[in-house]
Coordinates of C-alpha atoms and ligand atoms in Angstrom, one line a residue:
M193 CA 106.3 67.7 121.2
P194 CA 104.0 64.7 121.2
R195 CA 103.1 63.0 118.0
P196 CA 99.6 63.8 116.5
R197 CA 96.9 62.3 118.7
R198 CA 93.8 63.1 116.8
T199 CA 93.3 62.5 113.1
A200 CA 90.4 64.9 112.6
V201 CA 89.2 68.2 114.2
H202 CA 86.5 70.8 113.8
V203 CA 87.3 74.4 114.6
R204 CA 85.0 77.4 114.9
T205 CA 86.4 80.9 114.9
P206 CA 84.5 84.2 115.5
A207 CA 84.6 87.4 113.4
T208 CA 86.4 90.3 115.2
S209 CA 86.3 94.1 115.1
A210 CA 89.6 95.7 115.9
N211 CA 90.6 99.3 116.8
L212 CA 87.1 100.4 118.0
G213 CA 88.2 103.9 117.2
P214 CA 91.3 105.0 119.1
G215 CA 92.5 101.5 120.1
F216 CA 94.6 101.1 117.0
D217 CA 96.4 97.7 116.9
A218 CA 95.5 97.2 120.5
L219 CA 91.7 96.7 121.1
G220 CA 89.3 94.1 119.6
L221 CA 85.9 92.6 120.1
A222 CA 84.8 89.1 119.1
L223 CA 81.4 88.9 117.4
E224 CA 78.8 86.1 116.9
L225 CA 79.5 85.4 113.3
Y226 CA 81.6 82.3 112.6
D227 CA 83.8 80.5 110.2
E228 CA 84.1 76.8 110.6
I229 CA 86.7 74.3 109.3
E230 CA 87.1 70.6 109.4
V231 CA 90.5 69.0 109.0
R232 CA 91.1 65.3 108.4
L233 CA 94.6 63.8 108.1
R234 CA 95.1 61.7 104.9
D235 CA 97.3 58.6 104.4
D236 CA 99.2 60.3 101.6
E237 CA 100.8 63.7 101.4
R238 CA 98.2 65.5 99.4
V239 CA 96.5 68.7 100.6
V240 CA 92.9 68.9 99.4
V241 CA 90.9 72.1 100.1
E242 CA 87.1 72.7 99.7
V243 CA 85.6 76.2 100.4
D244 CA 81.9 77.0 100.9
G245 CA 80.5 80.4 101.4
E246 CA 82.6 83.6 101.5
G247 CA 85.6 83.3 99.1
A248 CA 84.3 80.1 97.4
G249 CA 85.7 80.1 93.8
E250 CA 88.3 82.8 94.7
L251 CA 90.5 81.3 97.4
P252 CA 93.3 78.9 96.5
Q253 CA 92.3 75.3 97.0
D254 CA 95.8 74.0 97.8
E255 CA 98.7 74.6 100.1
R256 CA 98.5 78.4 99.5
H257 CA 95.2 78.6 101.4
L258 CA 95.7 80.7 104.6
V259 CA 94.4 78.0 106.9
V260 CA 96.9 75.5 105.5
R261 CA 99.8 78.0 105.7
A262 CA 99.0 78.6 109.4
M263 CA 98.8 74.8 109.9
R264 CA 102.2 74.4 108.2
E265 CA 103.8 77.1 110.4
T266 CA 102.4 75.4 113.5
F267 CA 103.7 72.0 112.5
E268 CA 107.1 73.4 111.6
A269 CA 107.3 75.3 114.9
A270 CA 106.8 71.9 116.6
G271 CA 109.6 70.4 114.4
E272 CA 107.3 68.4 112.2
R273 CA 106.3 68.4 108.6
L274 CA 102.7 69.2 107.6
P275 CA 101.0 65.9 106.9
G276 CA 98.6 65.3 104.0
L277 CA 95.1 66.6 104.8
E278 CA 91.6 67.4 103.7
L279 CA 90.4 70.8 104.7
R280 CA 86.7 71.9 104.5
C281 CA 85.9 75.5 105.1
R282 CA 82.5 76.9 105.7
N283 CA 83.1 80.7 105.6
R284 CA 80.6 83.2 106.8
I285 CA 82.9 86.2 107.7
P286 CA 83.0 88.5 104.7
H287 CA 86.5 89.0 103.2
G288 CA 88.3 92.3 102.9
R289 CA 85.7 94.1 105.0
G290 CA 87.6 94.7 108.3
L291 CA 85.8 91.9 110.2
G292 CA 88.9 89.7 110.9
S293 CA 88.5 87.0 108.3
S294 CA 92.2 86.5 108.0
A295 CA 92.7 86.3 111.8
A296 CA 89.8 83.8 111.8
A297 CA 91.6 81.7 109.2
I298 CA 95.0 81.9 110.9
V299 CA 93.6 81.1 114.4
A300 CA 91.6 78.2 112.9
G301 CA 94.7 76.8 111.2
V302 CA 97.0 77.2 114.2
S303 CA 94.3 75.7 116.6
A304 CA 93.6 72.8 114.3
A305 CA 97.3 72.0 114.0
T306 CA 97.9 72.5 117.7
T307 CA 95.1 70.1 118.4
L308 CA 96.3 67.5 115.9
L309 CA 99.7 67.8 117.6
G310 CA 98.2 66.9 121.0
G311 CA 96.5 70.0 122.1
G312 CA 99.5 72.0 123.2
D313 CA 99.2 71.3 126.9
P314 CA 101.1 68.0 127.5
E315 CA 99.2 67.5 130.8
T316 CA 95.6 67.9 129.8
G317 CA 95.6 67.8 126.0
E318 CA 93.5 71.0 126.1
L319 CA 94.0 73.7 123.5
D320 CA 96.8 75.9 124.8
R321 CA 95.2 79.3 123.9
D322 CA 98.3 81.3 124.7
R323 CA 100.4 79.2 122.3
V324 CA 97.7 79.7 119.6
F325 CA 97.7 83.4 120.3
Q326 CA 101.5 83.7 120.1
L327 CA 101.8 81.9 116.8
A328 CA 98.7 83.5 115.2
A329 CA 99.8 87.0 116.2
D330 CA 103.3 86.3 114.7
I331 CA 101.7 85.3 111.4
E332 CA 99.2 88.2 111.3
G333 CA 101.7 90.8 112.4
H334 CA 99.4 92.7 114.7
P335 CA 97.4 91.2 117.7
D336 CA 94.1 93.1 117.9
N337 CA 92.0 90.7 115.8
V338 CA 93.8 87.5 116.8
A339 CA 93.4 88.2 120.6
P340 CA 89.6 88.3 120.7
C341 CA 89.4 85.6 118.1
V342 CA 91.3 83.3 120.4
H343 CA 89.9 84.4 123.8
G344 CA 86.4 85.8 122.9
G345 CA 84.9 89.0 124.4
F346 CA 86.8 92.2 124.6
A347 CA 90.6 92.1 124.5
I348 CA 93.5 94.5 125.0
A349 CA 96.6 93.1 123.2
W350 CA 100.2 94.4 123.0
R351 CA 103.7 93.3 122.2
G352 CA 105.6 92.6 125.4
E353 CA 109.4 92.3 125.8
K354 CA 109.5 88.7 124.7
A355 CA 106.0 87.7 123.7
W356 CA 102.6 88.9 122.6
R357 CA 100.4 89.8 125.6
V358 CA 96.6 89.9 126.1
L359 CA 94.2 91.0 128.8
S360 CA 90.6 90.1 128.4
V361 CA 88.2 92.6 130.0
P362 CA 84.5 91.6 130.4
P363 CA 82.4 93.8 128.1
S364 CA 79.3 95.5 129.5
P365 CA 76.1 93.4 129.0
R366 CA 74.5 96.7 127.8
L367 CA 76.6 96.8 124.6
R368 CA 74.7 96.2 121.3
P369 CA 77.1 96.1 118.4
V370 CA 75.8 96.6 114.9
V371 CA 77.9 96.1 111.8
C372 CA 77.3 97.9 108.5
I373 CA 79.0 95.9 105.7
P374 CA 79.4 97.6 102.3
G375 CA 79.7 95.7 99.1
E376 CA 83.3 96.9 98.4
R377 CA 86.4 95.4 99.8
L378 CA 89.6 97.0 101.1
S379 CA 92.8 95.1 101.8
T380 CA 94.4 95.6 105.2
E381 CA 97.7 96.0 103.4
R382 CA 96.4 98.9 101.3
A383 CA 94.7 100.5 104.4
R384 CA 98.0 100.2 106.4
G385 CA 99.9 101.8 103.5
L386 CA 97.8 105.0 103.9
L387 CA 99.0 105.6 107.4
P388 CA 101.6 108.3 108.1
T389 CA 104.9 107.4 109.7
S390 CA 104.3 110.0 112.5
V391 CA 101.4 111.9 113.8
P392 CA 101.3 115.3 115.7
H393 CA 101.9 115.0 119.4
G394 CA 98.5 116.6 120.1
D395 CA 96.8 113.9 118.1
A396 CA 98.8 111.1 119.9
A397 CA 97.9 112.6 123.3
F398 CA 94.2 112.9 122.3
S399 CA 94.1 109.3 121.1
A400 CA 95.9 108.0 124.3
G401 CA 93.2 109.6 126.4
R402 CA 90.4 108.4 124.3
A403 CA 91.8 104.8 124.2
A404 CA 92.0 104.8 128.0
L405 CA 88.4 106.1 128.2
L406 CA 87.3 103.4 125.6
V407 CA 88.4 100.5 127.9
A408 CA 86.2 102.0 130.7
A409 CA 83.3 102.7 128.3
V410 CA 83.3 99.2 126.8
S411 CA 83.6 97.5 130.2
G412 CA 81.1 99.4 132.2
H413 CA 80.3 102.9 131.0
P414 CA 78.8 102.5 127.6
E415 CA 77.1 106.0 127.9
L416 CA 80.7 107.3 127.3
L417 CA 81.2 105.4 124.1
F418 CA 80.4 108.3 121.8
E419 CA 83.4 110.4 123.1
A420 CA 85.5 107.3 123.8
T421 CA 85.4 106.2 120.1
E422 CA 86.9 109.4 118.7
D423 CA 90.1 108.6 116.8
R424 CA 93.0 110.7 115.4
L425 CA 95.4 107.9 114.5
H426 CA 94.0 106.2 111.5
E427 CA 90.4 106.8 110.4
S428 CA 90.9 110.2 108.7
Y429 CA 94.1 108.9 106.8
R430 CA 92.2 106.0 105.5
A431 CA 89.0 107.8 104.6
P432 CA 90.0 108.5 100.9
A433 CA 90.1 104.7 100.4
M434 CA 86.5 104.2 101.8
P435 CA 84.6 107.5 101.2
A436 CA 81.1 105.9 101.6
S437 CA 82.1 104.5 105.0
A438 CA 83.6 107.8 106.1
E439 CA 80.4 109.6 105.1
L440 CA 78.3 107.0 106.9
I441 CA 80.3 107.4 110.1
R442 CA 80.1 111.2 109.8
T443 CA 76.2 111.0 109.5
L444 CA 75.8 108.5 112.3
R445 CA 78.0 110.5 114.6
E446 CA 76.9 114.0 113.8
R447 CA 73.2 113.5 113.2
D448 CA 72.4 110.4 115.4
R449 CA 75.2 110.8 118.1
L450 CA 76.0 107.1 117.6
A451 CA 79.4 105.7 118.5
A452 CA 80.3 104.7 114.8
V453 CA 83.8 103.7 113.9
V454 CA 85.7 102.0 111.1
S455 CA 85.8 98.3 111.9
G456 CA 89.5 97.2 111.8
A457 CA 91.1 98.5 108.6
G458 CA 87.6 98.9 107.0
P459 CA 85.5 99.5 105.1
T460 CA 82.8 98.0 107.5
V461 CA 81.4 100.5 109.9
L462 CA 80.9 99.3 113.5
V463 CA 78.3 101.0 115.6
L464 CA 78.6 100.4 119.3
G465 CA 75.1 100.8 120.5
H466 CA 74.0 100.3 124.1
V467 CA 70.8 99.9 126.1
P468 CA 70.0 101.9 129.2
D469 CA 71.0 100.2 132.5
A470 CA 67.4 99.5 133.6
D471 CA 66.7 97.5 130.4
V472 CA 69.4 94.9 130.9
E473 CA 67.3 92.4 132.9
T474 CA 64.3 92.5 130.6
D475 CA 66.6 92.4 127.6
R476 CA 68.3 89.2 128.5
E477 CA 65.0 87.3 128.5
R478 CA 64.0 88.6 125.2
R479 CA 65.9 87.2 122.2
P480 CA 66.5 88.5 119.6
V481 CA 67.3 91.8 121.3
Q482 CA 64.7 94.3 120.4
N483 CA 67.1 97.3 120.8
S484 CA 69.7 96.0 118.4
D485 CA 67.1 95.4 115.7
D486 CA 65.7 98.9 116.2
L487 CA 69.1 100.3 115.9
A488 CA 69.9 98.3 112.8
D489 CA 66.6 99.4 111.2
S490 CA 67.3 103.1 111.9
I491 CA 70.8 102.7 110.4
Q492 CA 69.4 101.0 107.4
E493 CA 67.2 104.0 106.8
R494 CA 70.4 106.1 106.7
T495 CA 72.3 103.8 104.3
G496 CA 69.6 102.7 102.0
T497 CA 70.4 99.6 99.9
G498 CA 74.0 98.5 99.1
W499 CA 74.9 97.9 102.8
H500 CA 74.2 94.8 104.9
I501 CA 73.3 96.0 108.4
R502 CA 73.6 93.3 111.0
P503 CA 73.2 93.3 114.8
L504 CA 75.8 91.0 116.2
R505 CA 76.2 89.9 119.8
I506 CA 79.6 89.7 121.4
D507 CA 81.1 86.2 121.2
P508 CA 82.2 85.3 124.8
A509 CA 84.1 82.1 124.0
G510 CA 86.7 82.7 121.2
V511 CA 88.0 79.7 119.2
C512 CA 86.1 76.4 119.8
I513 CA 87.4 73.0 119.1
S514 CA 85.3 69.9 118.7
S515 CA 85.2 66.5 116.9
P516 CA 83.9 66.5 113.4
R517 CA 80.3 65.5 113.1
S518 CA 80.8 62.6 110.8
Ligands
HSE1337 N1 94.7 97.3 113.6 C1 94.6 96.8 112.3 C2 94.6 97.9 111.3 C3 93.4 95.9 112.1 O1 93.8 98.8 111.5 O2 95.3 97.9 110.3 C4 93.3 95.2 110.8 O3 92.3 94.3 110.8

């Protein structure tokens, strides 16, 4: 492994929504809402952390910070000690809401460390995205947020025989995601603790069929999203921990026939809206997208206050590395 080549790096990581209904621990979508970090190496061994935005005043400002822990693992995987550093975080992804804030922090830390270590690719110095994905998925423990966070777009991720694997599938340009973010938080750990150790065979078969349909729906047949997002593996088991989200999903699905699901482990609700085929051309020229705003307004009427309803486009790029601005 080459010695560190850069002494400072800026990293931007997108929010992600995992599961999308029946794609539990397998499917994820990157969204245009970003955390940014800047890391500068220091001459001494101190680790100094500054956090702005989400989590400011709550997150540890030392080596326990998740970005620093991910950096340390990356340096150690390369046989090196974590050097002293200054980390500045500008956080926009809400925490504990099922929008991939921990994946964003882990991918940011692994990408920053990989870049400081020489990029990962000894030939080009470019960020080796697969290396980042492998380490980040090991740290997170499941790959469905980390995969779209690294690669952007819509990702199918799984554990192969020897490594984590990912397939990026281009999402339909007709998709119009809207996230409904409640005030309350729910930890992924608690939400995973609510899952049963086994499910009835009929539910497993139902979910396998819907997950297959979901890939087709997201990639080119969004008119099938309503049926494709039906889940029997996790949402009902987790509903007692997020009753308001479960109720909103029921209303949006039953009354409005919208493809509403729990985003990741919740409690955010993701609505996968779409525009009709004929509107796509017009729509591209018209930013912000009228249809997403209309959808967000109609959802806001259902929720009233207490929820933050946000149309978010799909992030196509995944993690982005650049030089710090100053
Ligand atoms: N697939 C994971 C879960 C996503 O539902 O627990 C957590 O972000």
